[in-house]
Amino acid sequence: MKLITCILEDNECLAFLIGTHIYACQEIDKCFPNTMDLYLHTDDAVKTAMGEAYLSLCHATTIATPFTLENTTLKAPVPRPGSLRDAYAFRQHVATSRRNRGLEMIAEFDQFPVFYFSNHRAICGPGAVACMPKHFDKLDFELEVAIVIQKQGTNISASEADDYIAGYMIMNDISARTLQMEEMKLNLGPAKGKDFATAIGPCLVTADELEKYRVDPPAGHIGATYDLEMTCTVNEKLVSKGNLRDMDWTFAEIIERISYGVDIFPGDLIGSGTVGTGCFLELNGTGKLNDPSHEEQWLREGDQISLEVTGLGKLDNHIVKLKN
């Protein structure tokens, strides 16, 4: 299934997305949940019934809907996650970013997947991303994929962890790099440099939709791995290209680490971390290393950012500047 949270007739609701057409879940069956939060907490029988209804709609030729992506406002598919963690799972991004700062690759990367907490109350979907003036001092995108958890658990093994994933979506971890680097000199963070906006969307895609893209995980690792091309354009110019299959730690292994000694809950959001070449911080560093006169690029007011991932759609955002 592809599920969205959208505004239909002035009400926020959960809907099926089929092509560009939108079907409110409760218009299909009154027993279906009307919000993403209710969907994530519902039992497997209801989710199965929704999947069957979705497939029927995909093959139907007579069920019309007045709602499409062109005339409907999309919200973040998970508008109010219970928590937000972001991992650091792509070796290329980590190694290149460290090299650009004159540092060796850190050995601990291969020992366990690391993550940090961000602000789960600063989630946005497609559309405007509002930033304060200080954020524009080296404002950056981050090209990622995120998962959302669908059932509670603790001490989850990687071999079982994929069952806890409700679905996948694109994630843009908007970052104010100057604020981030200043605070990390104190050996804490990232926090303030990242807590003002994280964009996700456009839809939540369940794993069955991605099965045709499934590939073997990296050698020595376990968990679902998908061959999904990831790109970012800024003002219609391609700036980043990578692939989700290049995650060196799988989401299953990240869940195992996160759930060690603590519960995870339906609605918890987990990001993959930045794909290789997936932010201006890395791209500018590589450019400077190769050519000291390289002109850095950062996000500016009015910029249009489009993140696209095979099977997950395209997340479009634009940058808006707030007053002090």
Coordinates of N, CA, C and O in Angstrom, one line a residue, residues 136-316:
F136 N 20.1 30.0 8.0 CA 20.6 30.2 6.7 C 22.1 30.3 6.6 O 22.6 30.4 5.5
D137 N 22.7 30.3 7.7 CA 24.2 30.2 7.7 C 24.6 28.8 7.5 O 24.7 28.0 8.4
K138 N 24.8 28.4 6.2 CA 25.1 27.1 5.7 C 23.9 26.1 6.0 O 24.0 25.1 6.6
L139 N 22.8 26.5 5.4 CA 21.6 25.7 5.4 C 21.7 24.5 4.4 O 22.1 24.7 3.3
D140 N 21.3 23.3 4.9 CA 21.6 22.1 4.1 C 20.4 21.2 4.0 O 19.6 21.1 4.9
F141 N 20.4 20.3 3.0 CA 19.5 19.2 2.9 C 20.2 17.9 3.3 O 21.5 17.9 3.4
E142 N 19.5 16.9 3.6 CA 20.1 15.5 3.8 C 19.1 14.5 3.1 O 18.0 14.4 3.5
L143 N 19.7 13.8 2.2 CA 18.9 12.8 1.4 C 18.9 11.5 2.2 O 19.9 10.8 2.3
E144 N 17.7 11.1 2.6 CA 17.6 9.9 3.5 C 16.3 9.1 3.2 O 15.4 9.6 2.5
V145 N 16.2 7.9 3.7 CA 14.9 7.2 3.8 C 14.7 6.9 5.2 O 15.6 6.7 6.1
A146 N 13.4 6.9 5.6 CA 13.0 6.7 7.0 C 12.0 5.5 7.0 O 11.3 5.2 6.1
I147 N 11.9 4.9 8.2 CA 10.9 3.9 8.5 C 10.1 4.4 9.7 O 10.5 5.2 10.4
V148 N 8.9 3.8 9.8 CA 8.1 4.0 11.0 C 7.7 2.7 11.6 O 7.5 1.7 10.9
I149 N 7.7 2.6 12.9 CA 7.5 1.4 13.7 C 6.0 1.2 13.8 O 5.2 2.1 14.0
Q150 N 5.6 -0.1 13.8 CA 4.1 -0.4 13.8 C 3.7 -1.3 15.0 O 2.5 -1.6 15.2
K151 N 4.7 -1.7 15.8 CA 4.3 -2.5 17.0 C 5.4 -2.3 18.1 O 6.5 -2.1 17.8
Q152 N 4.9 -2.5 19.3 CA 5.8 -2.3 20.5 C 6.7 -3.5 20.7 O 6.4 -4.6 20.4
G153 N 7.9 -3.2 21.1 CA 8.9 -4.3 21.4 C 10.1 -3.8 22.1 O 10.4 -2.6 22.1
T154 N 10.9 -4.7 22.7 CA 12.1 -4.4 23.3 C 13.1 -5.5 23.1 O 12.6 -6.7 22.9
N155 N 14.4 -5.2 23.1 CA 15.4 -6.3 22.8 C 15.1 -7.1 21.6 O 15.1 -8.3 21.6
I156 N 14.8 -6.4 20.5 CA 14.4 -7.1 19.3 C 15.6 -7.5 18.5 O 16.5 -6.7 18.3
S157 N 15.6 -8.8 18.1 CA 16.8 -9.3 17.3 C 16.6 -8.8 15.9 O 15.5 -8.6 15.3
A158 N 17.8 -8.6 15.2 CA 17.7 -8.2 13.8 C 17.0 -9.1 12.9 O 16.3 -8.7 11.9
S159 N 17.0 -10.4 13.2 CA 16.3 -11.4 12.4 C 14.8 -11.3 12.5 O 14.1 -11.8 11.6
E160 N 14.3 -10.6 13.5 CA 12.8 -10.4 13.6 C 12.4 -8.9 13.4 O 11.2 -8.6 13.3
A161 N 13.4 -8.0 13.3 CA 13.1 -6.6 13.3 C 12.3 -6.1 12.1 O 11.5 -5.1 12.3
D162 N 12.4 -6.7 10.9 CA 11.7 -6.2 9.8 C 10.2 -6.3 10.0 O 9.4 -5.5 9.4
D163 N 9.7 -7.2 10.8 CA 8.3 -7.3 11.1 C 7.7 -6.1 11.9 O 6.5 -5.9 11.9
Y164 N 8.6 -5.3 12.5 CA 8.2 -4.1 13.2 C 8.1 -2.9 12.4 O 7.7 -1.8 12.9
I165 N 8.4 -3.0 11.1 CA 8.4 -1.8 10.2 C 7.1 -1.7 9.5 O 6.7 -2.6 8.8
A166 N 6.4 -0.6 9.7 CA 5.1 -0.4 9.0 C 5.3 0.0 7.6 O 4.5 -0.3 6.7
G167 N 6.4 0.7 7.3 CA 6.6 1.2 5.9 C 7.8 2.1 5.8 O 8.4 2.4 6.8
Y168 N 8.0 2.6 4.6 CA 9.2 3.4 4.3 C 8.7 4.7 3.6 O 7.7 4.8 3.0
M169 N 9.5 5.8 3.8 CA 9.2 7.1 3.2 C 10.5 7.8 3.0 O 11.6 7.5 3.6
I170 N 10.5 8.8 2.2 CA 11.6 9.7 2.0 C 11.7 10.7 3.2 O 10.7 11.1 3.8
M171 N 13.0 11.0 3.5 CA 13.2 11.9 4.6 C 14.3 12.9 4.2 O 15.3 12.6 3.6
N172 N 14.0 14.2 4.6 CA 15.0 15.3 4.4 C 15.3 15.9 5.7 O 14.5 16.6 6.3
D173 N 16.5 15.6 6.2 CA 16.9 16.1 7.6 C 17.5 17.5 7.3 O 18.7 17.6 7.2
I174 N 16.7 18.5 7.3 CA 17.2 19.9 7.1 C 18.1 20.2 8.2 O 17.9 20.0 9.4
S175 N 19.3 20.8 7.9 CA 20.4 21.1 8.8 C 21.0 22.5 8.7 O 21.3 22.9 7.6
A176 N 21.1 23.1 9.8 CA 21.8 24.4 9.9 C 23.2 24.1 10.3 O 23.5 23.9 11.5
R177 N 24.2 24.1 9.4 CA 25.5 23.5 9.7 C 26.3 24.4 10.6 O 27.1 23.8 11.4
T178 N 26.2 25.7 10.5 CA 27.0 26.5 11.4 C 26.6 26.3 12.9 O 27.4 26.1 13.8
L179 N 25.3 26.3 13.1 CA 24.8 26.0 14.5 C 25.2 24.6 14.9 O 25.6 24.4 16.1
Q180 N 25.1 23.6 14.0 CA 25.5 22.3 14.3 C 27.0 22.2 14.7 O 27.3 21.5 15.7
M181 N 27.9 22.8 13.9 CA 29.3 22.6 14.2 C 29.7 23.4 15.5 O 30.6 22.9 16.2
E182 N 29.1 24.5 15.7 CA 29.4 25.2 17.0 C 29.0 24.4 18.2 O 29.8 24.3 19.1
E183 N 27.8 23.8 18.2 CA 27.4 23.0 19.4 C 28.2 21.7 19.5 O 28.5 21.3 20.7
M184 N 28.6 21.1 18.4 CA 29.3 19.9 18.5 C 30.8 20.0 19.0 O 31.4 19.0 19.4
K185 N 31.3 21.3 19.0 CA 32.6 21.5 19.7 C 32.5 21.2 21.1 O 33.6 20.9 21.8
L186 N 31.3 21.2 21.7 CA 31.2 20.9 23.1 C 30.9 19.4 23.4 O 30.5 19.0 24.5
N187 N 31.1 18.6 22.3 CA 30.9 17.1 22.4 C 29.5 16.7 22.7 O 29.2 15.7 23.4
L188 N 28.5 17.5 22.3 CA 27.1 17.2 22.4 C 26.5 17.5 21.0 O 26.9 18.4 20.3
G189 N 25.3 16.8 20.7 CA 24.6 17.1 19.5 C 24.9 16.0 18.5 O 25.5 15.0 18.8
P190 N 24.4 16.2 17.2 CA 23.7 17.4 16.8 C 22.3 17.6 17.4 O 21.6 16.6 17.6
A191 N 22.0 18.8 17.7 CA 20.7 19.1 18.3 C 20.1 20.4 17.7 O 19.3 20.3 16.8
K192 N 20.6 21.5 18.2 CA 20.0 22.8 17.7 C 20.1 23.0 16.2 O 19.3 23.7 15.6
G193 N 21.2 22.5 15.7 CA 21.4 22.6 14.2 C 20.4 21.8 13.4 O 20.4 21.9 12.2
K194 N 19.6 20.9 14.0 CA 18.7 20.0 13.3 C 17.3 20.0 13.9 O 16.5 19.2 13.3
D195 N 17.0 20.7 14.9 CA 15.7 20.5 15.6 C 14.6 21.3 15.1 O 13.5 21.3 15.6
F196 N 14.7 22.1 14.0 CA 13.7 23.0 13.5 C 12.9 22.5 12.4 O 11.7 23.0 12.2
A197 N 13.3 21.5 11.6 CA 12.5 21.0 10.5 C 13.1 19.7 10.0 O 14.3 19.6 9.7
T198 N 12.2 18.6 9.9 CA 12.5 17.4 9.3 C 11.4 17.1 8.4 O 10.2 16.9 8.8
A199 N 11.6 17.0 7.1 CA 10.5 16.7 6.1 C 10.5 15.2 5.8 O 11.5 14.6 5.5
I200 N 9.3 14.7 5.7 CA 9.0 13.3 5.3 C 7.9 13.2 4.4 O 7.0 14.1 4.4
G201 N 7.9 12.2 3.5 CA 6.8 12.1 2.6 C 7.2 11.5 1.3 O 8.4 11.0 1.1
P202 N 6.4 11.6 0.2 CA 5.1 12.1 0.3 C 4.1 11.1 0.9 O 3.0 11.4 1.3
C203 N 4.5 9.8 0.9 CA 3.6 8.7 1.3 C 4.4 7.7 2.1 O 5.6 7.6 2.1
L204 N 3.6 6.9 2.9 CA 4.2 5.7 3.6 C 4.0 4.5 2.7 O 2.8 4.2 2.2
V205 N 5.1 3.8 2.3 CA 5.0 2.7 1.4 C 5.3 1.4 2.2 O 6.3 1.3 2.8
T206 N 4.4 0.4 2.1 CA 4.5 -0.8 2.9 C 5.5 -1.7 2.1 O 5.7 -1.6 0.9
A207 N 6.1 -2.6 2.9 CA 7.2 -3.4 2.3 C 6.8 -4.3 1.1 O 7.7 -4.5 0.2
D208 N 5.6 -4.7 1.0 CA 5.2 -5.6 -0.1 C 5.3 -4.8 -1.4 O 5.6 -5.4 -2.4
E209 N 5.2 -3.5 -1.4 CA 5.3 -2.7 -2.6 C 6.8 -2.7 -3.1 O 7.0 -2.4 -4.2
L210 N 7.7 -2.9 -2.2 CA 9.1 -2.8 -2.5 C 9.8 -4.2 -2.8 O 11.0 -4.2 -3.0
E211 N 9.0 -5.3 -2.7 CA 9.6 -6.6 -2.7 C 10.3 -6.8 -4.1 O 11.4 -7.5 -4.1
K212 N 9.9 -6.2 -5.1 CA 10.5 -6.4 -6.4 C 11.9 -5.8 -6.5 O 12.7 -6.1 -7.4
Y213 N 12.2 -4.9 -5.5 CA 13.5 -4.2 -5.5 C 14.4 -4.9 -4.5 O 15.6 -4.4 -4.3
R214 N 14.0 -5.9 -3.8 CA 14.8 -6.5 -2.7 C 16.1 -7.2 -3.3 O 16.0 -7.9 -4.3
V215 N 17.2 -7.0 -2.5 CA 18.5 -7.6 -2.9 C 19.1 -8.1 -1.6 O 18.6 -7.9 -0.5
D216 N 20.2 -8.8 -1.7 CA 20.9 -9.3 -0.5 C 21.5 -8.2 0.3 O 22.0 -7.2 -0.3
P217 N 21.5 -8.3 1.6 CA 22.1 -7.3 2.4 C 23.6 -7.4 2.3 O 24.2 -8.3 1.7
P218 N 24.3 -6.4 2.8 CA 25.8 -6.4 2.7 C 26.3 -7.7 3.4 O 25.7 -8.2 4.3
A219 N 27.5 -8.1 3.0 CA 28.1 -9.3 3.5 C 28.3 -9.2 5.0 O 28.7 -8.1 5.5
G220 N 27.8 -10.2 5.8 CA 27.9 -10.1 7.2 C 26.8 -9.4 7.9 O 26.9 -9.3 9.2
H221 N 25.8 -9.0 7.2 CA 24.7 -8.2 7.8 C 23.4 -9.0 7.5 O 23.3 -9.9 6.7
I222 N 22.3 -8.5 8.2 CA 21.1 -9.2 8.1 C 20.0 -8.1 8.0 O 20.1 -7.1 8.7
G223 N 18.9 -8.4 7.3 CA 17.8 -7.5 7.2 C 17.4 -7.1 5.8 O 18.2 -7.3 4.9
A224 N 16.2 -6.7 5.6 CA 15.7 -6.3 4.3 C 16.5 -5.2 3.7 O 16.8 -4.2 4.4
T225 N 16.9 -5.4 2.4 CA 17.7 -4.4 1.7 C 17.1 -4.2 0.3 O 16.7 -5.2 -0.3
Y226 N 17.0 -3.0 -0.1 CA 16.3 -2.7 -1.4 C 17.2 -1.8 -2.3 O 17.9 -0.9 -1.8
D227 N 17.1 -2.2 -3.6 CA 17.8 -1.4 -4.6 C 17.0 -0.3 -5.1 O 16.2 -0.4 -6.0
L228 N 17.1 0.9 -4.3 CA 16.3 2.0 -4.6 C 17.2 3.2 -4.9 O 17.9 3.7 -4.0
E229 N 17.1 3.7 -6.1 CA 17.9 4.9 -6.5 C 17.4 6.1 -5.7 O 16.2 6.3 -5.6
M230 N 18.3 6.9 -5.2 CA 18.0 8.1 -4.4 C 18.6 9.3 -5.1 O 19.8 9.3 -5.4
T231 N 17.8 10.4 -5.4 CA 18.4 11.6 -6.0 C 17.8 12.8 -5.3 O 16.8 12.8 -4.7
C232 N 18.6 13.9 -5.4 CA 18.1 15.2 -4.9 C 18.4 16.2 -6.0 O 19.5 16.3 -6.6
T233 N 17.4 17.1 -6.3 CA 17.6 18.2 -7.2 C 17.3 19.5 -6.4 O 16.4 19.5 -5.6
V234 N 18.1 20.5 -6.7 CA 17.8 21.8 -6.1 C 17.6 22.8 -7.2 O 18.5 22.9 -8.1
N235 N 16.4 23.4 -7.3 CA 16.1 24.3 -8.4 C 16.2 23.5 -9.7 O 16.8 24.1 -10.7
E236 N 15.8 22.3 -9.7 CA 15.8 21.4 -10.9 C 17.1 21.0 -11.4 O 17.3 20.3 -12.4
K237 N 18.2 21.2 -10.6 CA 19.5 20.8 -11.0 C 19.9 19.6 -10.1 O 19.9 19.7 -8.9
L238 N 20.3 18.5 -10.7 CA 20.7 17.3 -9.9 C 22.0 17.6 -9.1 O 23.0 18.1 -9.7
V239 N 21.9 17.4 -7.8 CA 23.1 17.6 -6.9 C 23.5 16.4 -6.2 O 24.7 16.3 -5.7
S240 N 22.7 15.4 -6.1 CA 23.0 14.2 -5.4 C 22.4 12.9 -6.0 O 21.2 13.0 -6.5
K241 N 23.1 11.8 -5.9 CA 22.6 10.6 -6.4 C 23.3 9.4 -5.6 O 24.5 9.4 -5.5
G242 N 22.4 8.5 -5.1 CA 22.9 7.4 -4.4 C 21.9 6.2 -4.4 O 21.0 6.2 -5.3
N243 N 22.1 5.3 -3.5 CA 21.2 4.1 -3.6 C 21.0 3.6 -2.2 O 22.0 3.4 -1.4
L244 N 19.8 3.2 -1.8 CA 19.5 2.7 -0.5 C 20.2 1.4 -0.2 O 20.5 1.1 0.9
R245 N 20.5 0.6 -1.3 CA 21.2 -0.7 -1.1 C 22.6 -0.5 -0.5 O 23.2 -1.5 0.1
D246 N 23.1 0.7 -0.5 CA 24.4 1.0 0.0 C 24.5 1.3 1.5 O 25.6 1.6 2.1
M247 N 23.3 1.1 2.2 CA 23.3 1.2 3.7 C 24.2 0.1 4.2 O 24.0 -1.1 3.9
D248 N 25.2 0.4 5.0 CA 26.1 -0.6 5.5 C 25.5 -1.3 6.8 O 25.9 -2.4 7.1
W249 N 24.7 -0.6 7.5 CA 23.8 -1.1 8.5 C 22.4 -1.1 8.0 O 21.9 -0.1 7.5
T250 N 21.7 -2.3 8.1 CA 20.3 -2.4 7.7 C 19.4 -1.8 8.8 O 19.8 -1.6 9.9
F251 N 18.2 -1.5 8.3 CA 17.2 -1.0 9.3 C 16.9 -2.0 10.4 O 16.7 -1.6 11.6
A252 N 17.0 -3.3 10.0 CA 16.8 -4.3 11.1 C 17.8 -4.3 12.1 O 17.6 -4.4 13.3
E253 N 19.1 -4.1 11.7 CA 20.2 -4.0 12.7 C 20.1 -2.7 13.5 O 20.4 -2.7 14.7
I254 N 19.6 -1.6 12.9 CA 19.4 -0.4 13.6 C 18.4 -0.5 14.7 O 18.5 -0.1 15.8
I255 N 17.3 -1.2 14.3 CA 16.2 -1.5 15.3 C 16.7 -2.3 16.4 O 16.4 -2.1 17.6
E256 N 17.6 -3.3 16.2 CA 18.1 -4.1 17.2 C 18.9 -3.3 18.2 O 18.8 -3.4 19.4
R257 N 19.7 -2.4 17.7 CA 20.5 -1.5 18.5 C 19.6 -0.5 19.3 O 19.8 -0.4 20.5
I258 N 18.6 0.1 18.6 CA 17.8 1.1 19.3 C 17.0 0.4 20.4 O 16.8 1.0 21.5
S259 N 16.5 -0.8 20.2 CA 15.6 -1.5 21.2 C 16.3 -2.2 22.3 O 15.6 -2.7 23.2
Y260 N 17.6 -2.1 22.3 CA 18.3 -2.8 23.4 C 18.0 -2.1 24.7 O 18.4 -1.0 25.0
G261 N 17.3 -2.8 25.6 CA 17.0 -2.3 26.9 C 15.9 -1.3 27.0 O 15.6 -0.8 28.1
V262 N 15.3 -0.9 25.8 CA 14.2 0.1 25.8 C 13.1 -0.4 24.9 O 13.3 -1.1 23.9
D263 N 11.9 0.1 25.1 CA 10.8 -0.2 24.2 C 10.8 0.8 23.1 O 11.1 2.0 23.2
I264 N 10.4 0.2 21.9 CA 10.0 1.1 20.8 C 8.5 0.9 20.6 O 8.0 -0.1 21.0
F265 N 7.9 1.9 20.0 CA 6.5 2.0 20.0 C 5.9 2.3 18.6 O 6.7 2.9 17.7
P266 N 4.7 1.9 18.3 CA 4.1 2.4 17.0 C 4.2 3.9 16.9 O 3.8 4.6 17.8
G267 N 4.6 4.3 15.7 CA 4.7 5.8 15.5 C 6.1 6.3 15.7 O 6.4 7.4 15.3
D268 N 7.1 5.5 16.2 CA 8.5 5.9 16.3 C 9.1 6.0 14.9 O 8.9 5.0 14.1
L269 N 9.8 7.0 14.6 CA 10.3 7.3 13.3 C 11.9 7.1 13.3 O 12.5 7.6 14.3
I270 N 12.4 6.4 12.3 CA 13.9 6.2 12.3 C 14.4 6.5 10.9 O 14.0 5.9 9.9
G271 N 15.4 7.4 10.8 CA 16.0 7.7 9.6 C 17.3 6.9 9.3 O 17.9 6.4 10.2
S272 N 17.6 6.7 8.0 CA 18.7 5.9 7.6 C 20.1 6.7 7.8 O 21.1 6.0 7.9
G273 N 20.0 8.0 8.0 CA 21.2 8.8 7.8 C 21.4 9.1 6.4 O 20.8 8.6 5.5
T274 N 22.4 10.0 6.1 CA 22.6 10.5 4.8 C 23.3 9.6 3.8 O 24.3 9.0 4.2
V275 N 22.7 9.4 2.6 CA 23.4 8.6 1.6 C 24.6 9.3 1.1 O 24.7 10.5 1.3
G276 N 25.6 8.6 0.6 CA 26.8 9.2 0.0 C 26.5 10.2 -1.0 O 25.6 10.0 -1.9
T277 N 27.1 11.4 -0.9 CA 26.9 12.6 -1.7 C 25.5 13.3 -1.3 O 25.1 14.3 -2.0
G278 N 24.9 12.9 -0.3 CA 23.5 13.3 0.0 C 23.4 14.6 0.8 O 22.3 14.8 1.4
C279 N 24.3 15.5 0.8 CA 24.2 16.8 1.4 C 25.3 17.7 0.9 O 26.3 17.3 0.4
F280 N 25.0 19.0 1.1 CA 26.0 20.0 0.6 C 27.3 20.0 1.5 O 28.4 20.3 1.0
L281 N 27.1 19.6 2.7 CA 28.3 19.6 3.6 C 29.4 18.7 3.0 O 30.5 19.0 2.9
E282 N 28.9 17.5 2.6 CA 29.8 16.5 2.0 C 30.3 17.0 0.6 O 31.5 16.9 0.3
L283 N 29.4 17.5 -0.2 CA 29.7 17.9 -1.6 C 30.6 19.1 -1.6 O 31.6 19.1 -2.4
N284 N 30.4 20.0 -0.7 CA 31.3 21.2 -0.6 C 32.7 20.8 -0.1 O 33.7 21.3 -0.6
G285 N 32.7 19.9 0.8 CA 34.0 19.4 1.3 C 34.8 18.8 0.3 O 36.1 19.0 0.1
T286 N 34.2 17.9 -0.5 CA 34.9 17.2 -1.6 C 35.3 18.2 -2.7 O 36.4 18.1 -3.2
G287 N 34.4 19.2 -3.0 CA 34.8 20.2 -4.0 C 36.0 21.0 -3.5 O 36.9 21.3 -4.4
K288 N 36.0 21.4 -2.3 CA 37.2 22.2 -1.7 C 38.5 21.4 -1.7 O 39.6 21.9 -2.0
L289 N 38.3 20.1 -1.4 CA 39.5 19.2 -1.4 C 40.1 19.1 -2.8 O 41.4 19.1 -3.0
N290 N 39.3 19.0 -3.8 CA 39.8 18.9 -5.2 C 40.2 20.2 -5.8 O 41.0 20.2 -6.7
D291 N 39.5 21.3 -5.3 CA 39.8 22.6 -5.9 C 39.6 23.7 -4.8 O 38.4 24.0 -4.5
P292 N 40.6 24.2 -4.2 CA 40.5 25.2 -3.1 C 39.6 26.4 -3.5 O 39.1 27.0 -2.6
S293 N 39.5 26.7 -4.8 CA 38.7 27.8 -5.2 C 37.2 27.4 -5.4 O 36.4 28.2 -5.9
H294 N 36.8 26.2 -5.1 CA 35.5 25.7 -5.3 C 34.5 26.6 -4.6 O 34.7 26.9 -3.4
E295 N 33.4 27.0 -5.2 CA 32.4 27.9 -4.6 C 31.4 27.0 -3.9 O 30.7 26.2 -4.6
E296 N 31.2 27.2 -2.6 CA 30.3 26.4 -1.9 C 28.8 26.7 -2.2 O 28.5 27.9 -2.6
Q297 N 28.0 25.7 -2.1 CA 26.5 25.9 -2.3 C 25.8 25.5 -1.1 O 26.1 24.5 -0.5
W298 N 24.9 26.4 -0.7 CA 24.0 26.1 0.5 C 22.6 26.5 0.1 O 22.3 27.2 -0.9
L299 N 21.6 26.0 0.8 CA 20.2 26.3 0.5 C 19.9 27.8 0.9 O 20.4 28.3 1.8
R300 N 19.1 28.4 0.0 CA 18.7 29.8 0.2 C 17.2 29.9 0.2 O 16.5 29.0 -0.2
E301 N 16.7 31.1 0.6 CA 15.3 31.4 0.6 C 14.8 31.2 -0.8 O 15.4 31.7 -1.8
G302 N 13.6 30.5 -0.9 CA 13.0 30.3 -2.2 C 13.5 29.1 -3.0 O 12.9 28.7 -4.0
D303 N 14.6 28.4 -2.5 CA 15.0 27.2 -3.2 C 14.0 26.1 -3.2 O 13.3 25.9 -2.2
Q304 N 13.9 25.4 -4.3 CA 13.1 24.2 -4.5 C 13.9 23.0 -4.3 O 14.8 22.8 -5.1
I305 N 13.6 22.1 -3.4 CA 14.3 20.9 -3.2 C 13.4 19.7 -3.5 O 12.3 19.6 -2.9
S306 N 13.9 18.8 -4.3 CA 13.1 17.6 -4.7 C 13.9 16.4 -4.4 O 15.0 16.2 -5.0
L307 N 13.5 15.6 -3.4 CA 14.1 14.3 -3.1 C 13.3 13.2 -3.8 O 12.1 13.1 -3.5
E308 N 13.9 12.3 -4.5 CA 13.2 11.2 -5.2 C 13.8 9.9 -4.9 O 15.1 9.8 -5.0
V309 N 13.0 8.9 -4.6 CA 13.5 7.6 -4.3 C 12.6 6.6 -5.1 O 11.4 6.6 -5.0
T310 N 13.3 5.6 -5.8 CA 12.5 4.6 -6.5 C 11.5 3.9 -5.6 O 11.9 3.5 -4.5
G311 N 10.3 3.8 -6.0 CA 9.3 3.2 -5.2 C 8.6 4.0 -4.1 O 7.6 3.6 -3.6
L312 N 9.3 5.1 -3.7 CA 8.8 5.9 -2.6 C 8.2 7.2 -3.1 O 7.6 8.0 -2.3
G313 N 8.4 7.6 -4.3 CA 7.9 8.8 -4.9 C 8.9 10.0 -4.8 O 10.1 9.8 -4.8
K314 N 8.3 11.2 -4.8 CA 9.1 12.4 -4.8 C 8.6 13.3 -3.7 O 7.4 13.6 -3.6
L315 N 9.5 13.8 -2.9 CA 9.2 14.8 -1.8 C 9.7 16.2 -2.2 O 10.9 16.4 -2.4
D316 N 8.8 17.1 -2.5 CA 9.0 18.4 -2.9 C 8.9 19.4 -1.8 O 7.8 19.4 -1.1

